Coordinates of C-alpha atoms (C1' of nucleotides) in Angstrom, one line a residue:
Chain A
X517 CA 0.5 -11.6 -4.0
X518 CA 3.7 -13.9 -4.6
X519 CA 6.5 -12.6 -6.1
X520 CA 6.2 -13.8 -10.0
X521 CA 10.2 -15.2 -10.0
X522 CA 9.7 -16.9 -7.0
X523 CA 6.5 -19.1 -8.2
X524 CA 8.2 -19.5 -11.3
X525 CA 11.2 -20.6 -9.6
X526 CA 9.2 -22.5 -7.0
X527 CA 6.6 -24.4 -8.7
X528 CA 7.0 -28.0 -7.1
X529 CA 6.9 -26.1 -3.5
X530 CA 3.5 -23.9 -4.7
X531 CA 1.9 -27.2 -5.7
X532 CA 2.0 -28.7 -2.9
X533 CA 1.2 -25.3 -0.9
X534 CA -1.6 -24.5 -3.0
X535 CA -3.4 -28.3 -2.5
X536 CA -3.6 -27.4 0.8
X537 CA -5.2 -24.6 0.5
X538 CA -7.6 -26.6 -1.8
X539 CA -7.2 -24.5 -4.9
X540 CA -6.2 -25.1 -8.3
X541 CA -3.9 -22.7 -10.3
X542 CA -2.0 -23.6 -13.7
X543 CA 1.0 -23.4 -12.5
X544 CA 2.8 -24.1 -15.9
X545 CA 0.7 -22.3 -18.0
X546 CA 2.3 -19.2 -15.4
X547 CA 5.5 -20.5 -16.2
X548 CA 5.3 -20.5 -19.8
X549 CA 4.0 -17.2 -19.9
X550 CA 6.8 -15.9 -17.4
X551 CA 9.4 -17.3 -20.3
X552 CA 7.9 -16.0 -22.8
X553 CA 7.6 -12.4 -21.0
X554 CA 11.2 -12.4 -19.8
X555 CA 12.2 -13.6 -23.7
X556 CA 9.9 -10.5 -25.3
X557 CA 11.2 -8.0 -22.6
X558 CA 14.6 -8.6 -23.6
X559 CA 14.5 -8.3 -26.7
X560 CA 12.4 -4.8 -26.9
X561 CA 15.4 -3.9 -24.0
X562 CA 17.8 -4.7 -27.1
X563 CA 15.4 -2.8 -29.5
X564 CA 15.5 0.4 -27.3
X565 CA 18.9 0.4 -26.4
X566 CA 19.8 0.6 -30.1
X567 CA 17.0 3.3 -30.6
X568 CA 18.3 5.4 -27.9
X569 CA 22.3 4.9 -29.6
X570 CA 20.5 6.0 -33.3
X571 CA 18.4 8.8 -31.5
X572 CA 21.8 10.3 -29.9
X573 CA 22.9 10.0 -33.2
X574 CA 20.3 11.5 -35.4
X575 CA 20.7 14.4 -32.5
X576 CA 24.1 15.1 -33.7
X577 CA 23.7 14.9 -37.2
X578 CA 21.1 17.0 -37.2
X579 CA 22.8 19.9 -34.9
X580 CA 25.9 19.4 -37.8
X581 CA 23.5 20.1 -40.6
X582 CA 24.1 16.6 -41.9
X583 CA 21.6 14.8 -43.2
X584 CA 19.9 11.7 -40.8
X585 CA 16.8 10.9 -43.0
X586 CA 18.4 7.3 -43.8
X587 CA 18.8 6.3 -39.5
X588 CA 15.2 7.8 -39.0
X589 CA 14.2 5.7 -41.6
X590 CA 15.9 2.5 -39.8
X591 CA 14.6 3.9 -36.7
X592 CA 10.9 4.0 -37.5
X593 CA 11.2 0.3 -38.3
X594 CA 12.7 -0.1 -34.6
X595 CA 10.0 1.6 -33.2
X596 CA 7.1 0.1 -35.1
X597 CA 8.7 -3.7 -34.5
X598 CA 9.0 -2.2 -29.9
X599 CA 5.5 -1.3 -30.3
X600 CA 4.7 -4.6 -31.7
X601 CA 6.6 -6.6 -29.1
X602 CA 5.0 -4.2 -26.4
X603 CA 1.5 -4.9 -27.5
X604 CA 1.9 -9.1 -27.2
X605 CA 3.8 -8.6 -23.4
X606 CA 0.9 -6.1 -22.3
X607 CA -1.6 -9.0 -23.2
X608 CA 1.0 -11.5 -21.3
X609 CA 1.6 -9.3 -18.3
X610 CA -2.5 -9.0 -18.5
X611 CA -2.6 -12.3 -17.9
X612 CA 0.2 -13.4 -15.9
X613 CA -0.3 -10.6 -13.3
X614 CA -4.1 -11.6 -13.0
X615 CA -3.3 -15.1 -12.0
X616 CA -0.9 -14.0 -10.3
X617 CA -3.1 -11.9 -8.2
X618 CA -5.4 -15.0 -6.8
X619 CA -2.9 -17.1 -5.9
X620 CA -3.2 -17.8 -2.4
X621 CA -0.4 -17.2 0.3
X622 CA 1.6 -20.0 1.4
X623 CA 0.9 -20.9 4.5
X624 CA 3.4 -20.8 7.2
X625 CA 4.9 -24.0 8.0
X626 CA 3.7 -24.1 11.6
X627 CA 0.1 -24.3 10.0
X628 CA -2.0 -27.5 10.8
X629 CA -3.1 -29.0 7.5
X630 CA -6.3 -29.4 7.1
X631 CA -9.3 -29.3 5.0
X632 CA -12.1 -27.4 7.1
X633 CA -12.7 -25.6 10.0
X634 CA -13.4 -28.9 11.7
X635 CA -8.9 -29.5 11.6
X636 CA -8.5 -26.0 13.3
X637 CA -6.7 -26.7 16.3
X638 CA -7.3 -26.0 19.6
X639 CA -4.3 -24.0 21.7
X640 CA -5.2 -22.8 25.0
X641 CA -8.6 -21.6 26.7
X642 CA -8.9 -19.5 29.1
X643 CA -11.9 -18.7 31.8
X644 CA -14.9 -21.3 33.1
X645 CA -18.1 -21.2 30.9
X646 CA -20.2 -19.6 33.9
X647 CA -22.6 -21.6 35.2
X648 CA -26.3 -21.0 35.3
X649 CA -29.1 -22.1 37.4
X650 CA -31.5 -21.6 34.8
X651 CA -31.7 -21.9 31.3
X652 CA -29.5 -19.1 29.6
X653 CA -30.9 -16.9 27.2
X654 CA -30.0 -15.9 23.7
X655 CA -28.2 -12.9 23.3
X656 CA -31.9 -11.5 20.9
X657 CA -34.1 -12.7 23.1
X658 CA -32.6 -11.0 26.3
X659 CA -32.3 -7.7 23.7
X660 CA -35.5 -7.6 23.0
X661 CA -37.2 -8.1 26.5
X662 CA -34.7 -5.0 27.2
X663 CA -35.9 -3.3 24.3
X664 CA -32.5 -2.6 23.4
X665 CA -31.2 -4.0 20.2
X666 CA -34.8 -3.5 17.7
X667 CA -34.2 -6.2 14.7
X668 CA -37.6 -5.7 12.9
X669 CA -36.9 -1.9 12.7
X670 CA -33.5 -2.6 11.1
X671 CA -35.1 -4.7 8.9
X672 CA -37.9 -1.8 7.6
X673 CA -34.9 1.2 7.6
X674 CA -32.2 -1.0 5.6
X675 CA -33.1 -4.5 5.4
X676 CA -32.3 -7.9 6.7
X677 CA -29.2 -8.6 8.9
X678 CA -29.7 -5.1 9.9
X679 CA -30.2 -4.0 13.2
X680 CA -30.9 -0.8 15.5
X681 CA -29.3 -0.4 18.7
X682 CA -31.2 1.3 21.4
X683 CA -30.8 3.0 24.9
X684 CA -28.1 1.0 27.1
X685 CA -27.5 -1.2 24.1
X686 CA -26.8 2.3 22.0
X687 CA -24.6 3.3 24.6
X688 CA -23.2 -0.3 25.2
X689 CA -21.6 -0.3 21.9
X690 CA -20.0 3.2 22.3
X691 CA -18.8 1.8 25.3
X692 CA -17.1 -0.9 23.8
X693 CA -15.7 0.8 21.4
X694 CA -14.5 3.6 23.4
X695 CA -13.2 1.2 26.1
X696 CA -11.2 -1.2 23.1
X697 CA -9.6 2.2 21.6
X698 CA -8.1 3.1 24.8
X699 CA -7.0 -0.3 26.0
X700 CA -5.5 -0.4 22.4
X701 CA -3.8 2.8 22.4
X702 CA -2.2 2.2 26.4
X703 CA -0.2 -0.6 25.0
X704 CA 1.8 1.6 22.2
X705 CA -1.1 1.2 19.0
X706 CA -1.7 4.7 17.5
X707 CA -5.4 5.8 17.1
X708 CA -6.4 5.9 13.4
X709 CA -10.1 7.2 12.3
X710 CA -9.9 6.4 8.3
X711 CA -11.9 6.8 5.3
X712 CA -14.3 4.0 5.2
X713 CA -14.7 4.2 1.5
X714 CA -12.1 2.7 -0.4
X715 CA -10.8 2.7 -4.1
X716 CA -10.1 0.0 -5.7
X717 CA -6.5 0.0 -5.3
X718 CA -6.9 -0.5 -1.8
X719 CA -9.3 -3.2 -1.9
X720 CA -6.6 -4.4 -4.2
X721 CA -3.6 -4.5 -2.0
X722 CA -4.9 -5.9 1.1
X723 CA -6.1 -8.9 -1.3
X724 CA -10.2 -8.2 -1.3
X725 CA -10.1 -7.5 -4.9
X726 CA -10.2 -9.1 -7.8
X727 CA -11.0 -12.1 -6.3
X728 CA -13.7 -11.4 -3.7
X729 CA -16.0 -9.1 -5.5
X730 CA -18.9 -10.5 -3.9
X731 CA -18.3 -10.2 -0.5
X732 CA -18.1 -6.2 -1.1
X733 CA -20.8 -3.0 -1.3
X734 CA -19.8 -0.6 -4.8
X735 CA -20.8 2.6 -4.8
X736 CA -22.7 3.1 -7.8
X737 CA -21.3 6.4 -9.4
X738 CA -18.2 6.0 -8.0
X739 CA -15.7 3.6 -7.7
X740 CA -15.7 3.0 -4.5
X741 CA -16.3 0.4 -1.8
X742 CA -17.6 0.2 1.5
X743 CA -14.7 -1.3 3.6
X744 CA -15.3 -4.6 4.8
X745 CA -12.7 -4.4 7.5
X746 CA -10.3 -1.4 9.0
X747 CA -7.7 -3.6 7.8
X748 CA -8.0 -2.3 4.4
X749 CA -7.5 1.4 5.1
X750 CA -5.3 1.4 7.4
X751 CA -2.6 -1.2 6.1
X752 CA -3.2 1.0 3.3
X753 CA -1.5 4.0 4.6
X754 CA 1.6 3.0 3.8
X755 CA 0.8 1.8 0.1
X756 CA 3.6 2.5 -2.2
X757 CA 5.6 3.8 0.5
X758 CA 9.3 2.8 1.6
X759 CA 9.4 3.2 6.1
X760 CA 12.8 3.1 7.5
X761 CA 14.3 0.3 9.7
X762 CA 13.6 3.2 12.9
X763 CA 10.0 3.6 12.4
X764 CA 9.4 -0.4 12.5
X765 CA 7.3 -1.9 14.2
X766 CA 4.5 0.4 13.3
X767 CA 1.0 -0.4 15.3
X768 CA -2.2 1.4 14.5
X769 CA -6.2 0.7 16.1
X770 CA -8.7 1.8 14.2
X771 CA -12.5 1.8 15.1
X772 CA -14.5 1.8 11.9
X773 CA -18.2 0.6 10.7
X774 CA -17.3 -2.7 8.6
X775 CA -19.7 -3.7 6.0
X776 CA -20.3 -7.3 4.2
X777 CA -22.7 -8.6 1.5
X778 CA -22.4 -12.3 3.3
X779 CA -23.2 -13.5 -0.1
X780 CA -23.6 -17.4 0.0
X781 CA -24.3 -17.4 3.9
X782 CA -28.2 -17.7 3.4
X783 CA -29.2 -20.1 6.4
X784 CA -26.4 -18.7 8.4
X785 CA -26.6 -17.0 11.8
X786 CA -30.0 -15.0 10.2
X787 CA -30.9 -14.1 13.7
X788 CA -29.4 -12.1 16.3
X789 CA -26.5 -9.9 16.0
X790 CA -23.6 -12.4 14.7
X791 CA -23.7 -12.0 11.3
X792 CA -24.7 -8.6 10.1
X793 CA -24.2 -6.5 6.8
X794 CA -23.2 -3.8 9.1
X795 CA -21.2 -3.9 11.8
X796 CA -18.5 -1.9 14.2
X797 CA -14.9 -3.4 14.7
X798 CA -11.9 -1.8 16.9
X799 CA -8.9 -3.3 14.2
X800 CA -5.3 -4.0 15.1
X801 CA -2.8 -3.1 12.3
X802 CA 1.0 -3.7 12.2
X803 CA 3.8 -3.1 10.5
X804 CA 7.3 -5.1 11.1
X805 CA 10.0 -6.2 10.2
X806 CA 9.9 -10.3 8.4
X807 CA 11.8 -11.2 11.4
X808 CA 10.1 -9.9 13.9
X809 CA 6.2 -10.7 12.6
X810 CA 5.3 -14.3 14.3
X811 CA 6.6 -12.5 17.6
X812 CA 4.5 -9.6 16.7
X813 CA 1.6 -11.8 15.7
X814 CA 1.6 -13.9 19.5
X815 CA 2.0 -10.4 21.1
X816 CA -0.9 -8.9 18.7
X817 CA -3.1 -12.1 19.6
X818 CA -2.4 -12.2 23.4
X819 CA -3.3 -7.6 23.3
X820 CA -7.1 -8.7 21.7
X821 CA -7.5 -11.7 24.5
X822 CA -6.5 -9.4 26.5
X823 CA -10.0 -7.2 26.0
X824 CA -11.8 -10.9 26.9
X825 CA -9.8 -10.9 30.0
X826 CA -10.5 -7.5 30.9
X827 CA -14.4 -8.4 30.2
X828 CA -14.0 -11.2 31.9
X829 CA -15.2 -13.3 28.8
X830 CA -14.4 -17.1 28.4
X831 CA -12.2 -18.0 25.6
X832 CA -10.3 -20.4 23.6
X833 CA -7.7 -19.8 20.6
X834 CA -7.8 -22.2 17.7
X835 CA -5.5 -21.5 14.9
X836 CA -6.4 -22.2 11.6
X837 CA -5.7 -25.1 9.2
X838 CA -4.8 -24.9 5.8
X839 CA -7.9 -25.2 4.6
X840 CA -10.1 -22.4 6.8
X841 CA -7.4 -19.6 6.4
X842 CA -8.2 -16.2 4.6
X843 CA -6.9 -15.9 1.0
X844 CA -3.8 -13.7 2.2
X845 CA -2.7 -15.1 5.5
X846 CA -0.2 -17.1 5.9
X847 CA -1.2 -17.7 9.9
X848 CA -4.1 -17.1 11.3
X849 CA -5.2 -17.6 14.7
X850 CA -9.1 -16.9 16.0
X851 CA -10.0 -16.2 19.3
X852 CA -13.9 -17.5 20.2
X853 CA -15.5 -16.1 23.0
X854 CA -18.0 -18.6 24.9
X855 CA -21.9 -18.0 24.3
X856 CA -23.9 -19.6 26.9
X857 CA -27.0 -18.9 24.5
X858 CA -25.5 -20.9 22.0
X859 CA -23.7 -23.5 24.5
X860 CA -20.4 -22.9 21.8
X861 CA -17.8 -21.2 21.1
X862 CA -17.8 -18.1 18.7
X863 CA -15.7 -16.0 17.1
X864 CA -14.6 -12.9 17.9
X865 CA -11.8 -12.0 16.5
X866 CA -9.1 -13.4 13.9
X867 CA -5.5 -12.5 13.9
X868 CA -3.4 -13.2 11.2
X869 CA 0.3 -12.6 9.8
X870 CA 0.4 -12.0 6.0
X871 CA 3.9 -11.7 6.2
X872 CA 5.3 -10.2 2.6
X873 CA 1.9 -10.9 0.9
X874 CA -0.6 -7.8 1.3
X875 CA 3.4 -5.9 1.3
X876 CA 4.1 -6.9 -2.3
X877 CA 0.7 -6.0 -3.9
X878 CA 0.0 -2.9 -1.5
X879 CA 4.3 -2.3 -2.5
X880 CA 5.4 -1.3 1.3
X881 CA 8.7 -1.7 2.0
X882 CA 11.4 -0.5 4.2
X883 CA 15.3 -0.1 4.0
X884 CA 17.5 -1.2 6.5
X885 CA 20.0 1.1 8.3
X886 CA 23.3 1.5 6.0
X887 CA 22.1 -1.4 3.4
X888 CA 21.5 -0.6 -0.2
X889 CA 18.2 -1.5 -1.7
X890 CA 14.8 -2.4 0.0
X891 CA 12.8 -5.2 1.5
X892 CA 9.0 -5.6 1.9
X893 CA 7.9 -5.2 5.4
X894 CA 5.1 -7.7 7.0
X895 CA 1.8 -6.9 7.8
X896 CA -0.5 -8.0 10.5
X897 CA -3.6 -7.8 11.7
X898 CA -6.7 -8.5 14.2
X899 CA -10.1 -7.7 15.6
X900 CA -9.9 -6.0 19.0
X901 CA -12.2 -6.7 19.2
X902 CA -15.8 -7.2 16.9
X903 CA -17.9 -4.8 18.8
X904 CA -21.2 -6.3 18.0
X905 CA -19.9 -9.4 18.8
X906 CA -18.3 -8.7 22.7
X907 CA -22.3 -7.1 23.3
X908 CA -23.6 -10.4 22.3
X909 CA -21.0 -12.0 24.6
X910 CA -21.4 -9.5 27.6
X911 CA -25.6 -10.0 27.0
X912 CA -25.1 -13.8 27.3
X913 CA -22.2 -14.4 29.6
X914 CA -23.6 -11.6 31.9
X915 CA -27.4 -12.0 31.9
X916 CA -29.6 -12.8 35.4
X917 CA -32.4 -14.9 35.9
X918 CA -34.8 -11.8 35.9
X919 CA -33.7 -10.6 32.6
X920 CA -31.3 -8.3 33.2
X921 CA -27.8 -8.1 32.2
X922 CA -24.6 -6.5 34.6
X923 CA -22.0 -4.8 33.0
X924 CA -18.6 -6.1 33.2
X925 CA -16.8 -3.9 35.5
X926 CA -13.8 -2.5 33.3
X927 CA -16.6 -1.1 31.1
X928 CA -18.7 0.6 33.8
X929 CA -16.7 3.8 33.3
X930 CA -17.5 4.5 30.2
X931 CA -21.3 3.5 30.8
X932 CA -21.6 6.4 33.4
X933 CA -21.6 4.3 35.9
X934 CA -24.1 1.9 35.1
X935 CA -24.3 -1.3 37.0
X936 CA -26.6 -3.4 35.4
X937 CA -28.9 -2.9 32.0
X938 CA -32.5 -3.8 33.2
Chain B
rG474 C1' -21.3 22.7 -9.0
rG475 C1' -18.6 27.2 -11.8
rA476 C1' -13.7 29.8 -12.9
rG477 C1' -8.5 29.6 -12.7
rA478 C1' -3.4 27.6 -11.2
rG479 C1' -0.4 23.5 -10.6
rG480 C1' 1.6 18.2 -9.9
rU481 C1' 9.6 17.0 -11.3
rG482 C1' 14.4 13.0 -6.8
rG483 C1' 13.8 12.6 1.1
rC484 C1' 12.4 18.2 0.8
rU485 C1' 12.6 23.1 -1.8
rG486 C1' 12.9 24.2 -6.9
rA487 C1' 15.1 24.8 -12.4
rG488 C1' 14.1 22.5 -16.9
rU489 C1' 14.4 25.7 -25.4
rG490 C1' 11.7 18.0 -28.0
rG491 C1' 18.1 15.7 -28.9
rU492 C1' 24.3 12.9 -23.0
rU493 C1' 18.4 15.5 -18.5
rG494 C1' 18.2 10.1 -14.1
rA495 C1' 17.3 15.0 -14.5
rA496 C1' 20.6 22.1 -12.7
rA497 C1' 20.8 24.4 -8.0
rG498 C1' 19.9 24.6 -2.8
rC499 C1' 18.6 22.0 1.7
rG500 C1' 18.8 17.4 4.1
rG501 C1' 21.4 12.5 4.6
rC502 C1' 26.0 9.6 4.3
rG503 C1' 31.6 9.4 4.0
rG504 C1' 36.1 12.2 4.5
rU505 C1' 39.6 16.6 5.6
rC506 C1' 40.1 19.9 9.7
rU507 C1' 39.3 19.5 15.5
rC508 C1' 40.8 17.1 22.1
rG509 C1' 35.5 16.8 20.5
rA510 C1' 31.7 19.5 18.1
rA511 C1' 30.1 23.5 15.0
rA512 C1' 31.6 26.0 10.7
rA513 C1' 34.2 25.5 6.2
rC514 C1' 35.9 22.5 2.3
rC515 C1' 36.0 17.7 -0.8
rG516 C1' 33.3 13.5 -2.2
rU517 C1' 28.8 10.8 -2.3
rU518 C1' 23.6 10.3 -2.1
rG519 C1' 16.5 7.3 -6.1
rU520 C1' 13.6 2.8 -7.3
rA521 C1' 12.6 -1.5 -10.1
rG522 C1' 13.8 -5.1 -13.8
rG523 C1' 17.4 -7.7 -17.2
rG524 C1' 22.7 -9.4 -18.3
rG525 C1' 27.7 -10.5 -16.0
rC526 C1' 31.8 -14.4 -11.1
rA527 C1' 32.9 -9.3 -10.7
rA528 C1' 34.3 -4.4 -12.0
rC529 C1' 30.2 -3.1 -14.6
rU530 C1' 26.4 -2.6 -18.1
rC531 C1' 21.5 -2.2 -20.4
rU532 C1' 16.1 -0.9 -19.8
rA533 C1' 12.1 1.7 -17.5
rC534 C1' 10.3 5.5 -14.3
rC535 C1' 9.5 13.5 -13.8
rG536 C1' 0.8 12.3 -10.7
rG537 C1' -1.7 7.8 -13.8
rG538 C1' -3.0 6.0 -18.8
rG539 C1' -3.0 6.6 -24.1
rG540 C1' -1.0 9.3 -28.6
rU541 C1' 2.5 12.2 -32.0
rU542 C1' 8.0 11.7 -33.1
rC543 C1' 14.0 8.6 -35.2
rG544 C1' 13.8 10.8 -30.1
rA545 C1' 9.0 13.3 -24.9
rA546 C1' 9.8 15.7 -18.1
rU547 C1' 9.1 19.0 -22.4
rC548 C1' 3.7 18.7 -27.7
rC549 C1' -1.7 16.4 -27.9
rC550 C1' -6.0 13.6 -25.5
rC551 C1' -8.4 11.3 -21.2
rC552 C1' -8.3 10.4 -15.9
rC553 C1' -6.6 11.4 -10.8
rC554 C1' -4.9 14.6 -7.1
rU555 C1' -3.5 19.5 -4.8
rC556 C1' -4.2 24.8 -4.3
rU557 C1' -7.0 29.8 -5.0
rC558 C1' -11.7 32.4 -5.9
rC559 C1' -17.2 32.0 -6.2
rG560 C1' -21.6 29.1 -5.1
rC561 C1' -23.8 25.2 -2.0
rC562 C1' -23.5 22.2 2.3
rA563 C1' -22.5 19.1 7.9

RNA sequence: GGAGAGGUGGCUGAGUGGUUGAAAGCGGCGGUCUCGAAAACCGUUGUAGGGGCAACUCUACCGGGGGUUCGAAUCCCCCCCUCUCCGCCA
């Protein structure tokens, strides 16, 4: 969320943020409203200030046995005309605050813009494609012959786009996640395990709700969602709370289950393991300073390639345009991990800086050392890595002419040794 | 699920419907004292939004939302959360 004086302040500046972003908001139907607002709230300020002076009054009177029934009368008028007044700025602040609330975040200015993915830019790659000499695999057809990732079943328990992992591939995925937590957690991050249900104040501050309903699982009886990413508990922790300047830069990893409805990706990705309703993620979550959040956002970036490198996984980073970046990010930069199946590039994790955005609505803030007052803090975050996703890479990037697959080395540890899946 | 108790400032904890933004204590900050520190003493110490160049001033906030009233932390209703006991359960 923007902060409401600064698009009304900034309208000429939001125009031209928001048409690269390719949406349309009425920016001057905001601004009206904001007048209007500010106009009504001062005078029902006026209006109370003058009831509290008559109230004090009537108080006195009253404890002098003099007679106040002609103020009180005044006074009921006062009150009746606030409550008026109050009524017509709930129904503005209805409004105002819900458009406030999908308005996009302004990009930052180091941002290619762009329209779609195809003006992401490419930064740096790192790692040679391997080279086979025969024709590689894809990642469900080598989990299959290994009868370790079972599609159809996932399909009869919950239903499409769901999958059950098996044997090695079971243990595979503990592995991973195991192996991410503790990479995660030797460079400073502290381990989080959070509720994976969510209200819908959370889902609210990290910027899923109102406008991307869809995408999300309800809970019937309750209202509650099934997180889509750890992002949303864990920046949620600090919701409504003021850190100080000491604590900052906070850094947490989470491992959680993520789950997506993928509404309106039909023909997309419907086989394999890429694109599921369920799914495990190791998340990266800061905390810092305004100051300090595109340095924190390189360093968060280069600790996620950092698992690829590890693994021994090609790579490149892109960073978003204008046009392909998440509602509340105002950078974002993706790392794709190379899939020989696929002969492309794929993502595997995103890492973005919402700088005051998710702060605002989620209302985290911080107060510096011997200043008065408080400022919102920046939030951060990115995959490290999608769990599901690193398998398919390891099946792909690691699989052998007879079928089998080796496992990376740094992961071997926590596989009980295992050298290869066969 | 049943029965009960309670949610007040960074923390502990008072609060009869009328200077209560809120006693007191602790903590924090500044000062006096000291070579320095502790102790003691004095002072200060919430957030947000309006107005003003500023000093300053107004408004709101005592879990959340409604209501009663000239006036609500205090009374009424709904919701949320915490604690205790019983039952059930991993």
């Amino acid at each position: 969320m923007l902060d409401a004086r600064f698009v009304r302040e900034n309208i000429a500046l939001l125009k031209s943020a928001l048409q690269k972003r390719a949406t349309d908001i009425n920016l001057e139907e905001f601004s009206s409203l904001e007048a209007e607002r500010l106009r009504l709230t001062r005078e029902t300020e006026d209006l109370r200030n003058k009831r509290n002076v008559a109230s004090e009054e009537i108080g006195r009177l009253k404890r002098e046995k003099k007679d106040a029934s002609d103020l009180m009368q005044q006074m009921k008028a006062v009150a009746d005309r606030i409550k008026e007044i109050d009524e017509e700025l709930n129904s503005i602040e209805e409004k105002t605050s819900a458009m406030l609330m999908v308005i996009p975040n302004i990009p930052h200015e180091s941002v290619p813009v762009g329209k779609d993915e195809d003006d992401n830019m490419e930064i740096r790659r790192w790692g040679e494609p391997g080279k086979f000499d025969f024709e590689p695999l894809n990642h469900w057809d080598i989990a299959e012959r290994l009868d370790i990732i079972d599609f159809e079943r996932g399909a009869k328990i919950a239903g499409a786009r769901f999958s059950v992992m098996k044997g090695a591939g079971a243990r595979l995925e503990r592995a991973l996640m195991n192996f991410m937590l503790d990479l995660n957690t030797s460079k400073g991050y502290k381990e989080i395990f959070p509720p994976i249900l969510v209200n819908k104040e959370s889902m609210t501050g990290t910027g899923q709700l109102p406008k991307f309903e869809a995408e999300l699982y309800k809970t019937s009886d309750l209202e509650l969602y099934l997180a889509p990413t750890a992002e949303v508990p864990v920046t949620n922790i600090h919701r409504g709370e003021i850190l100080d300047e000491e604590q900052l830069p906070v850094y947490y990893t989470a491992y959680t289950p993520c789950f997506r409805r993928e509404a309106g990706a039909y023909g997309k990705d419907v086989r394999g393991l890429i694109r599921q309703h369920q799914f495990n993620k190791v998340e990266l979550v800061k905390f810092t300073k305004p100051e300090d959040s595109y340095d924190e956002l390189e360093k968060l970036t280069n600790n996620a390639e950092d698992i690829l490198q590890k693994l021994n996984l090609p790579y490149r980073v892109i960073v978003l345009c204008t046009g392909d970046m998440g509602f509340s990010s105002a950078k974002t930069f993706d790392i794709e991990v190379w899939l020989p199946g696929q002969n492309r590039y794929r993502e595997i994790s995103s890492c973005s800086n919402f700088e005051s955005f998710q702060a605002r609505r989620a209302n985290i803030r911080f107060r510096r050392e011997g200043q008065k007052g408080t400022e919102f803090v920046h939030t951060l975050n990115g995959s490290g890595l999608a769990i599901g996703r690193t398998l398919v890479a390891i099946l792909e990037n690691y699989q052998q002419q007879d079928g089998s697959v080796l496992v990376p080395e740094a992961i071997r540890p926590y596989m009980g040794g295992m050298e290869v899946i066969a």
